[in-house]
Amino acid sequence: MLTNLKDKKVLVRVDFNVPLNADHQITDDTRMRKALPTIKALQDQGAAIILMSHLGRPQKKRLEDGSIDVSKFTLRHLVEHLSSLTDTAVQFAKDCGGEESILMSRDLKGGQILLLENTRFDAGESKGDTDFAGRLASLADVYINDAFGTAHRAHSSTTTVAEFFEPQNKSFGLLMQDEIANAKKILNSPKRPCTAIFGGAKVSDKIKLIERFINFADTIIIGGGMAYTFIKAQEGSIGDSLVEDSHLDLAKDLINKAKEYDVNLLIPEDSIIADKFAADAKTQCVDSNTIPDGWMGLDVGPKALKAFEPAILNAQSIIWNGPLGVFEMEAFSKGTMSIAKMVAAASQKGAFSLVGGGDSVSAINASGLADQVSFISTGGGAMLEFLEGKKLPGIKAIEGE
Ligand code: AMP
């Protein structure tokens, strides 16, 4: 991150898109706490800090008369908590790049913090509008992007704004630096053996990821709903399990490609099946390719877990994206929780492990083992795209091509 910022006005894009309850109270402040190291480092340097973030989707959830629902989406809801987290009386501008922002940033002193109103109140934000970005840029001498979670979006405050700053006056914040450095530990010559664990609902969401990892992982474990497309592609009977028939050929291609590249592709041998998609469904454990009609696979079974175990415990680097079953229901959470334990155990033995993607992060948090893995990414979709090999707009805007 940039240094020597005493008395400089520093515009920082953070990700304060925190969940709020009906009384506008913050129910999970993780994203705010993740931004604290950058804010603290800037305060220590004596910089005047101008923070901006989006909160929710105010353009999509307009009021009946077409206006923005300010009372719901205002960042003012965050001021008190941010003040207590930073031990600083945070100032608030009720616009984002408007007159009040200009006046308040002008008067902002080193060490002080100004929070701007929701970036998405301006319809130009999600279009990457240059005028809006220019107004934001005019508030500061320096731009710092610490919002990894939105780095895959070419929005004004994450991407276009950076065009207004010379290379020496823009940088990543500490959180974003950390996210990129950890993802690169997996992507650039990972320690071997390298095991990738992919779960979640749909193959279509993860194809690019699987294709990419076939190029360099030693083992790929497939779990979750998407496993059944692979099982059907190998002529298995999958009953009423989730399947994407339009992706059967692709699943076959991936299986062949894994053979060609000598990648150990592990598809769950057995499954916990249910007679309905419900927490109180009847369940049984069967081989994954003999699931009767009227039943659906909702978790991986014990044989599958046994087969996965050595590939995880002996790995030196591990990437995990997506739950192995419908972990939100206790009856189908065992596979995911067992994987969490294996990843934690491998990490404790010295493997590097990265857990990324929204649901696997919730799963590792629910397992109580979050502090035993090497790195948990804050950037669901952004991390997915980064791992797929895309150059994210928010990163390109700082680093160049
Ligand atoms: P994703 O966002 O693609 O990572 O998918 C996460 C969702 O996949 C979670 O809500 C899980 O409940 C769901 N899921 C995992 N395994 C299965 C399965 N076997 N059948 C249906 N849904 C599943």
Short mmCIF file of C-alpha atoms and ligand atoms in Angstrom, two decimals:
data_model
loop_
_atom_site.label_atom_id
_atom_site.label_comp_id
_atom_site.label_asym_id
_atom_site.label_seq_id
_atom_site.Cartn_x
_atom_site.Cartn_y
_atom_site.Cartn_z
CA MET A 1 0.00 0.00 0.00
CA LEU A 2 1.13 3.59 -0.54
CA THR A 3 3.11 5.40 2.17
CA ASN A 4 4.00 9.04 2.95
CA LEU A 5 0.39 10.15 2.91
CA LYS A 6 0.55 12.71 5.72
CA ASP A 7 -2.23 15.28 5.24
CA LYS A 8 -3.03 13.82 1.83
CA LYS A 9 -6.70 13.30 0.99
CA VAL A 10 -7.09 9.59 0.36
CA LEU A 11 -10.21 8.19 -1.29
CA VAL A 12 -10.69 4.58 -0.21
CA ARG A 13 -13.19 2.19 -1.82
CA VAL A 14 -14.17 -0.27 0.90
CA ASP A 15 -16.76 -3.04 0.91
CA PHE A 16 -19.18 -2.07 3.67
CA ASN A 17 -22.05 -4.00 2.11
CA VAL A 18 -23.05 -5.45 5.49
CA PRO A 19 -26.35 -7.16 6.28
CA LEU A 20 -28.84 -5.02 8.25
CA ASN A 21 -31.96 -6.13 10.10
CA ALA A 22 -35.38 -4.45 9.83
CA ASP A 23 -34.28 -1.84 12.39
CA HIS A 24 -31.20 -1.05 10.29
CA GLN A 25 -28.86 -2.64 12.79
CA ILE A 26 -25.77 -4.39 11.49
CA THR A 27 -26.13 -8.15 11.93
CA ASP A 28 -22.63 -9.10 10.75
CA ASP A 29 -19.83 -6.51 10.72
CA THR A 30 -17.13 -8.80 9.24
CA ARG A 31 -16.73 -6.66 6.12
CA MET A 32 -16.25 -3.51 8.20
CA ARG A 33 -13.69 -5.17 10.45
CA LYS A 34 -11.78 -6.45 7.42
CA ALA A 35 -11.25 -2.87 6.26
CA LEU A 36 -9.82 -1.74 9.61
CA PRO A 37 -6.13 -2.56 8.96
CA THR A 38 -6.11 -0.25 5.92
CA ILE A 39 -8.00 2.51 7.73
CA LYS A 40 -5.66 2.22 10.73
CA ALA A 41 -2.54 2.24 8.53
CA LEU A 42 -3.78 5.42 6.83
CA GLN A 43 -4.58 7.07 10.15
CA ASP A 44 -1.11 6.20 11.43
CA GLN A 45 0.34 7.95 8.39
CA GLY A 46 -1.77 11.04 9.12
CA ALA A 47 -3.88 10.80 5.96
CA ALA A 48 -7.35 12.37 5.69
CA ILE A 49 -9.52 9.37 4.87
CA ILE A 50 -12.56 9.54 2.60
CA LEU A 51 -14.40 6.21 2.59
CA MET A 52 -16.92 5.11 -0.01
CA SER A 53 -18.92 1.91 -0.44
CA HIS A 54 -22.13 0.53 -1.82
CA LEU A 55 -24.83 -0.97 0.41
CA GLY A 56 -27.46 -3.27 -1.08
CA ARG A 57 -29.11 -2.66 -4.44
CA PRO A 58 -30.91 0.67 -4.14
CA GLN A 59 -31.36 1.10 -7.90
CA LYS A 60 -33.15 -2.27 -8.18
CA LYS A 61 -35.26 -1.73 -5.06
CA ARG A 62 -36.67 1.71 -5.69
CA LEU A 63 -39.79 2.96 -3.89
CA GLU A 64 -43.21 2.91 -5.58
CA ASP A 65 -42.79 6.52 -6.77
CA GLY A 66 -39.49 5.57 -8.41
CA SER A 67 -37.25 7.29 -5.89
CA ILE A 68 -34.32 5.76 -4.02
CA ASP A 69 -35.18 4.24 -0.63
CA VAL A 70 -32.69 6.39 1.27
CA SER A 71 -33.94 5.39 4.71
CA LYS A 72 -33.16 1.74 3.96
CA PHE A 73 -29.93 2.00 2.00
CA THR A 74 -28.18 4.98 3.57
CA LEU A 75 -24.65 4.42 4.85
CA ARG A 76 -25.56 6.64 7.78
CA HIS A 77 -26.64 3.37 9.46
CA LEU A 78 -22.96 2.46 9.69
CA VAL A 79 -21.55 5.69 11.14
CA GLU A 80 -21.95 4.92 14.82
CA HIS A 81 -20.47 1.44 14.58
CA LEU A 82 -17.62 2.60 12.36
CA SER A 83 -16.86 5.34 14.88
CA SER A 84 -16.58 2.79 17.64
CA LEU A 85 -14.51 0.36 15.55
CA THR A 86 -12.04 3.09 14.57
CA ASP A 87 -12.21 5.03 17.82
CA THR A 88 -12.76 8.14 15.71
CA ALA A 89 -15.80 10.40 15.33
CA VAL A 90 -16.62 9.46 11.75
CA GLN A 91 -18.12 12.30 9.70
CA PHE A 92 -20.86 11.60 7.16
CA ALA A 93 -21.61 13.33 3.83
CA LYS A 94 -25.17 12.88 2.67
CA ASP A 95 -24.16 12.68 -0.95
CA CYS A 96 -21.47 10.83 -2.86
CA GLY A 97 -19.32 13.18 -4.91
CA GLY A 98 -21.83 16.02 -4.57
CA GLU A 99 -21.58 19.46 -2.97
CA GLU A 100 -21.53 18.23 0.62
CA SER A 101 -18.81 15.65 -0.14
CA ILE A 102 -16.70 18.36 -1.77
CA LEU A 103 -17.03 20.77 1.17
CA MET A 104 -16.48 18.13 3.82
CA SER A 105 -13.47 16.55 2.08
CA ARG A 106 -11.91 19.99 1.64
CA ASP A 107 -12.06 20.56 5.41
CA LEU A 108 -10.95 17.04 6.36
CA LYS A 109 -7.74 16.92 8.43
CA GLY A 110 -5.09 14.19 8.77
CA GLY A 111 -6.37 11.27 10.85
CA GLN A 112 -10.03 12.19 10.35
CA ILE A 113 -12.52 9.93 8.58
CA LEU A 114 -15.32 10.98 6.26
CA LEU A 115 -17.85 8.41 5.04
CA LEU A 116 -19.70 9.24 1.82
CA GLU A 117 -23.28 8.22 1.07
CA ASN A 118 -23.99 4.97 -0.84
CA THR A 119 -22.14 4.94 -4.18
CA ARG A 120 -25.09 3.16 -5.77
CA PHE A 121 -27.45 6.11 -5.13
CA ASP A 122 -25.87 7.45 -8.33
CA ALA A 123 -27.26 5.59 -11.34
CA GLY A 124 -23.90 6.05 -13.06
CA GLU A 125 -22.04 3.85 -10.55
CA SER A 126 -22.86 0.42 -11.96
CA LYS A 127 -22.41 1.69 -15.53
CA GLY A 128 -18.84 2.76 -14.75
CA ASP A 129 -19.86 6.31 -15.63
CA THR A 130 -16.90 8.62 -16.21
CA ASP A 131 -18.56 11.84 -14.98
CA PHE A 132 -19.47 10.26 -11.66
CA ALA A 133 -15.97 8.74 -11.36
CA GLY A 134 -14.44 12.14 -12.10
CA ARG A 135 -16.48 13.79 -9.35
CA LEU A 136 -15.31 11.16 -6.89
CA ALA A 137 -11.70 11.50 -8.00
CA SER A 138 -11.80 15.27 -7.55
CA LEU A 139 -12.22 14.78 -3.79
CA ALA A 140 -8.77 13.32 -3.23
CA ASP A 141 -5.05 13.21 -4.07
CA VAL A 142 -4.79 9.45 -3.86
CA TYR A 143 -7.08 6.47 -4.55
CA ILE A 144 -6.96 3.16 -2.72
CA ASN A 145 -9.12 0.17 -3.59
CA ASP A 146 -9.67 -2.23 -0.70
CA ALA A 147 -12.97 -3.72 -1.90
CA PHE A 148 -11.92 -7.11 -3.26
CA GLY A 149 -15.53 -8.33 -3.13
CA THR A 150 -16.51 -5.90 -5.90
CA ALA A 151 -13.26 -6.03 -7.91
CA HIS A 152 -14.99 -8.10 -10.61
CA ARG A 153 -17.35 -5.22 -11.39
CA ALA A 154 -16.32 -2.37 -13.67
CA HIS A 155 -18.14 0.26 -11.61
CA SER A 156 -17.24 3.94 -11.27
CA SER A 157 -15.98 3.69 -7.68
CA THR A 158 -14.07 0.43 -8.20
CA THR A 159 -12.61 0.89 -11.65
CA THR A 160 -13.27 4.08 -13.65
CA VAL A 161 -12.22 6.35 -10.79
CA ALA A 162 -8.69 4.89 -10.90
CA GLU A 163 -8.21 6.31 -14.40
CA PHE A 164 -8.08 9.79 -12.86
CA PHE A 165 -5.00 8.98 -10.75
CA GLU A 166 -1.39 8.58 -11.86
CA PRO A 167 0.12 5.13 -11.15
CA GLN A 168 2.10 6.52 -8.19
CA ASN A 169 -1.12 7.87 -6.64
CA LYS A 170 -3.21 4.71 -6.57
CA SER A 171 -2.85 1.33 -4.95
CA PHE A 172 -4.61 -1.63 -3.39
CA GLY A 173 -5.46 -1.56 0.30
CA LEU A 174 -4.10 -4.17 2.71
CA LEU A 175 -7.13 -6.48 2.47
CA MET A 176 -7.09 -6.51 -1.30
CA GLN A 177 -3.31 -7.09 -1.32
CA ASP A 178 -3.80 -10.04 0.99
CA GLU A 179 -6.60 -11.57 -1.12
CA ILE A 180 -4.51 -11.32 -4.30
CA ALA A 181 -1.34 -12.66 -2.66
CA ASN A 182 -3.16 -15.67 -1.19
CA ALA A 183 -4.97 -16.53 -4.41
CA LYS A 184 -1.63 -16.39 -6.21
CA LYS A 185 -0.21 -18.95 -3.78
CA ILE A 186 -2.63 -21.42 -5.35
CA LEU A 187 -2.50 -20.15 -8.91
CA ASN A 188 1.24 -19.64 -9.35
CA SER A 189 3.23 -22.84 -8.82
CA PRO A 190 1.33 -24.18 -5.80
CA LYS A 191 3.06 -26.49 -3.34
CA ARG A 192 2.36 -30.09 -4.40
CA PRO A 193 0.29 -32.14 -4.15
CA CYS A 194 -2.43 -29.59 -4.88
CA THR A 195 -6.03 -30.60 -4.17
CA ALA A 196 -9.05 -28.64 -5.38
CA ILE A 197 -12.44 -29.29 -3.76
CA PHE A 198 -15.42 -28.01 -5.71
CA GLY A 199 -19.00 -28.28 -4.52
CA GLY A 200 -22.18 -26.26 -4.79
CA ALA A 201 -25.31 -26.52 -6.79
CA LYS A 202 -24.51 -26.15 -10.47
CA VAL A 203 -21.76 -27.35 -12.79
CA SER A 204 -22.50 -24.44 -15.10
CA ASP A 205 -21.27 -21.99 -12.42
CA LYS A 206 -18.02 -23.88 -11.90
CA ILE A 207 -17.03 -25.13 -15.36
CA LYS A 208 -14.34 -22.53 -15.94
CA LEU A 209 -12.90 -23.17 -12.50
CA ILE A 210 -12.79 -26.95 -13.01
CA GLU A 211 -11.28 -26.56 -16.49
CA ARG A 212 -8.58 -24.28 -15.18
CA PHE A 213 -7.66 -26.52 -12.26
CA ILE A 214 -7.43 -29.58 -14.51
CA ASN A 215 -4.37 -27.84 -15.92
CA PHE A 216 -2.49 -27.90 -12.67
CA ALA A 217 -4.20 -29.62 -9.71
CA ASP A 218 -3.13 -33.15 -8.73
CA THR A 219 -6.58 -34.05 -7.38
CA ILE A 220 -10.00 -32.52 -8.03
CA ILE A 221 -12.83 -33.51 -5.71
CA ILE A 222 -16.33 -32.88 -7.01
CA GLY A 223 -19.23 -32.78 -4.56
CA GLY A 224 -22.58 -31.09 -4.05
CA GLY A 225 -25.43 -31.00 -6.51
CA MET A 226 -23.10 -30.70 -9.48
CA ALA A 227 -21.65 -34.18 -8.87
CA TYR A 228 -24.85 -35.76 -10.26
CA THR A 229 -24.32 -34.30 -13.73
CA PHE A 230 -20.94 -36.09 -13.76
CA ILE A 231 -22.53 -39.31 -12.48
CA LYS A 232 -25.29 -39.21 -15.10
CA ALA A 233 -22.68 -38.48 -17.77
CA GLN A 234 -21.15 -41.86 -16.84
CA GLU A 235 -24.52 -43.58 -17.29
CA GLY A 236 -25.34 -43.67 -13.56
CA SER A 237 -28.96 -43.58 -12.33
CA ILE A 238 -29.35 -40.44 -10.27
CA GLY A 239 -33.10 -40.51 -9.51
CA ASP A 240 -34.40 -36.98 -8.92
CA SER A 241 -31.03 -35.47 -8.02
CA LEU A 242 -30.10 -32.06 -9.34
CA VAL A 243 -28.81 -32.34 -12.90
CA GLU A 244 -28.00 -30.08 -15.81
CA ASP A 245 -28.78 -32.20 -18.84
CA SER A 246 -27.40 -29.54 -21.16
CA HIS A 247 -23.99 -30.05 -19.54
CA LEU A 248 -23.70 -33.83 -19.76
CA ASP A 249 -21.31 -33.70 -22.73
CA LEU A 250 -19.24 -31.11 -21.01
CA ALA A 251 -19.02 -33.25 -17.88
CA LYS A 252 -17.82 -36.16 -20.09
CA ASP A 253 -15.21 -33.87 -21.66
CA LEU A 254 -13.98 -32.82 -18.23
CA ILE A 255 -13.71 -36.46 -17.12
CA ASN A 256 -11.68 -37.28 -20.28
CA LYS A 257 -9.53 -34.20 -19.93
CA ALA A 258 -8.73 -35.12 -16.33
CA LYS A 259 -7.58 -38.57 -17.56
CA GLU A 260 -5.51 -36.97 -20.30
CA TYR A 261 -3.82 -34.60 -17.82
CA ASP A 262 -3.40 -37.37 -15.23
CA VAL A 263 -5.53 -35.55 -12.69
CA ASN A 264 -7.13 -37.66 -9.98
CA LEU A 265 -10.80 -36.66 -10.43
CA LEU A 266 -12.85 -37.90 -7.46
CA ILE A 267 -16.61 -38.07 -7.85
CA PRO A 268 -18.58 -39.26 -4.78
CA GLU A 269 -18.95 -43.02 -4.80
CA ASP A 270 -21.95 -42.97 -2.45
CA SER A 271 -24.57 -40.42 -1.43
CA ILE A 272 -27.01 -39.62 1.32
CA ILE A 273 -30.31 -39.55 -0.52
CA ALA A 274 -33.65 -38.10 0.54
CA ASP A 275 -37.25 -38.64 -0.57
CA LYS A 276 -37.83 -34.88 -0.62
CA PHE A 277 -35.82 -31.66 -0.40
CA ALA A 278 -36.57 -31.05 3.26
CA ALA A 279 -34.90 -31.25 6.65
CA ASP A 280 -37.34 -33.97 7.79
CA ALA A 281 -37.06 -36.12 4.66
CA LYS A 282 -36.57 -39.89 4.89
CA THR A 283 -32.91 -40.65 4.15
CA GLN A 284 -30.70 -43.58 3.19
CA CYS A 285 -27.16 -44.11 1.96
CA VAL A 286 -26.68 -45.70 -1.49
CA ASP A 287 -24.10 -45.85 -4.27
CA SER A 288 -24.33 -42.59 -6.20
CA ASN A 289 -25.05 -44.37 -9.49
CA THR A 290 -28.03 -46.37 -8.19
CA ILE A 291 -30.29 -43.64 -6.84
CA PRO A 292 -33.94 -44.73 -7.24
CA ASP A 293 -36.55 -42.51 -8.87
CA GLY A 294 -38.29 -40.30 -6.33
CA TRP A 295 -35.04 -39.89 -4.35
CA MET A 296 -32.35 -37.23 -4.62
CA GLY A 297 -28.71 -37.06 -3.54
CA LEU A 298 -28.28 -34.29 -1.00
CA ASP A 299 -24.91 -35.14 0.55
CA VAL A 300 -21.82 -37.24 -0.10
CA GLY A 301 -21.68 -40.58 1.72
CA PRO A 302 -19.07 -42.22 4.00
CA LYS A 303 -17.30 -44.16 1.20
CA ALA A 304 -16.87 -40.93 -0.74
CA LEU A 305 -15.45 -39.17 2.32
CA LYS A 306 -13.02 -42.03 2.89
CA ALA A 307 -11.81 -41.71 -0.70
CA PHE A 308 -11.43 -37.92 -0.38
CA GLU A 309 -9.56 -38.06 2.93
CA PRO A 310 -6.02 -38.98 1.78
CA ALA A 311 -6.17 -36.50 -1.09
CA ILE A 312 -6.90 -33.73 1.41
CA LEU A 313 -4.73 -34.83 4.34
CA ASN A 314 -1.67 -35.38 2.13
CA ALA A 315 -2.09 -32.17 0.12
CA GLN A 316 0.35 -29.30 0.45
CA SER A 317 -2.04 -26.77 -1.09
CA ILE A 318 -5.82 -26.85 -1.04
CA ILE A 319 -8.51 -24.72 -2.59
CA TRP A 320 -12.09 -25.25 -1.47
CA ASN A 321 -15.09 -23.68 -3.14
CA GLY A 322 -18.68 -24.75 -2.54
CA PRO A 323 -20.40 -27.06 -0.03
CA LEU A 324 -20.43 -30.83 -0.63
CA GLY A 325 -24.10 -31.16 0.25
CA VAL A 326 -27.14 -29.21 1.39
CA PHE A 327 -25.25 -28.23 4.53
CA GLU A 328 -27.94 -25.77 5.60
CA MET A 329 -29.99 -28.83 6.72
CA GLU A 330 -28.38 -30.83 9.50
CA ALA A 331 -29.24 -34.18 7.93
CA PHE A 332 -27.14 -33.29 4.86
CA SER A 333 -24.32 -31.33 6.47
CA LYS A 334 -22.01 -34.19 7.42
CA GLY A 335 -20.08 -34.25 4.13
CA THR A 336 -19.34 -30.53 4.21
CA MET A 337 -18.44 -30.55 7.91
CA SER A 338 -16.12 -33.55 7.42
CA ILE A 339 -14.38 -31.74 4.57
CA ALA A 340 -13.99 -28.67 6.83
CA LYS A 341 -12.30 -30.90 9.42
CA MET A 342 -9.99 -32.48 6.84
CA VAL A 343 -8.99 -29.11 5.39
CA ALA A 344 -8.33 -27.78 8.90
CA ALA A 345 -6.27 -30.89 9.79
CA ALA A 346 -4.18 -30.62 6.60
CA SER A 347 -3.58 -26.92 7.29
CA GLN A 348 -2.46 -27.67 10.83
CA LYS A 349 0.06 -30.12 9.33
CA GLY A 350 1.48 -27.33 7.19
CA ALA A 351 -0.61 -27.26 4.00
CA PHE A 352 -1.70 -23.92 2.58
CA SER A 353 -5.50 -23.79 2.35
CA LEU A 354 -7.73 -21.20 0.76
CA VAL A 355 -11.47 -21.26 1.32
CA GLY A 356 -13.33 -19.02 -1.10
CA GLY A 357 -16.87 -18.49 -2.31
CA GLY A 358 -19.83 -17.46 -0.19
CA ASP A 359 -21.28 -20.80 0.90
CA SER A 360 -18.02 -22.57 1.69
CA VAL A 361 -17.12 -19.59 3.86
CA SER A 362 -20.44 -19.91 5.76
CA ALA A 363 -19.73 -23.65 6.08
CA ILE A 364 -16.24 -23.21 7.52
CA ASN A 365 -17.58 -20.58 9.90
CA ALA A 366 -20.39 -22.93 10.96
CA SER A 367 -17.85 -25.72 11.57
CA GLY A 368 -16.03 -23.56 14.13
CA LEU A 369 -12.73 -24.28 12.32
CA ALA A 370 -12.34 -20.95 10.53
CA ASP A 371 -9.20 -20.08 12.49
CA GLN A 372 -7.56 -23.38 11.50
CA VAL A 373 -7.41 -22.82 7.75
CA SER A 374 -4.79 -20.62 6.10
CA PHE A 375 -6.97 -18.04 4.36
CA ILE A 376 -10.69 -17.32 4.00
CA SER A 377 -11.53 -15.06 1.11
CA THR A 378 -14.02 -12.22 1.54
CA GLY A 379 -14.69 -12.02 -2.18
CA GLY A 380 -17.27 -14.63 -3.29
CA GLY A 381 -17.82 -13.90 -6.98
CA ALA A 382 -14.62 -11.88 -7.30
CA MET A 383 -12.48 -14.73 -5.93
CA LEU A 384 -14.22 -17.20 -8.23
CA GLU A 385 -13.45 -15.07 -11.28
CA PHE A 386 -9.88 -14.45 -10.13
CA LEU A 387 -9.28 -18.19 -9.72
CA GLU A 388 -10.84 -18.80 -13.14
CA GLY A 389 -7.98 -16.71 -14.48
CA LYS A 390 -9.87 -13.53 -15.35
CA LYS A 391 -8.11 -10.22 -14.92
CA LEU A 392 -10.60 -8.39 -12.71
CA PRO A 393 -11.46 -4.80 -13.74
CA GLY A 394 -10.76 -3.45 -10.23
CA ILE A 395 -7.31 -5.03 -10.28
CA LYS A 396 -6.52 -4.01 -13.84
CA ALA A 397 -7.43 -0.42 -12.98
CA ILE A 398 -4.62 -0.30 -10.42
CA GLU A 399 -2.04 -2.66 -11.92
CA GLY A 400 -2.57 -1.93 -15.61
CA GLU A 401 -2.76 -4.73 -18.22
P1 AMP B 1 -23.09 -22.57 -4.94
O1 AMP B 1 -23.62 -21.19 -4.65
O2 AMP B 1 -23.14 -22.98 -6.36
O3 AMP B 1 -21.76 -22.83 -4.27
O4 AMP B 1 -24.16 -23.55 -4.27
C1 AMP B 1 -24.38 -23.62 -2.91
C2 AMP B 1 -25.68 -24.33 -2.68
O5 AMP B 1 -25.61 -25.63 -3.21
C3 AMP B 1 -25.98 -24.50 -1.21
O6 AMP B 1 -27.10 -23.72 -0.89
C4 AMP B 1 -26.27 -25.99 -1.06
O7 AMP B 1 -27.42 -26.25 -0.29
C5 AMP B 1 -26.50 -26.42 -2.49
N1 AMP B 1 -26.22 -27.86 -2.66
C6 AMP B 1 -25.15 -28.54 -2.27
N2 AMP B 1 -25.29 -29.84 -2.54
C7 AMP B 1 -26.48 -29.99 -3.13
C8 AMP B 1 -27.19 -31.12 -3.64
N3 AMP B 1 -26.67 -32.34 -3.59
N4 AMP B 1 -28.41 -30.90 -4.18
C9 AMP B 1 -28.94 -29.67 -4.23
N5 AMP B 1 -28.31 -28.56 -3.77
C10 AMP B 1 -27.09 -28.73 -3.22
#
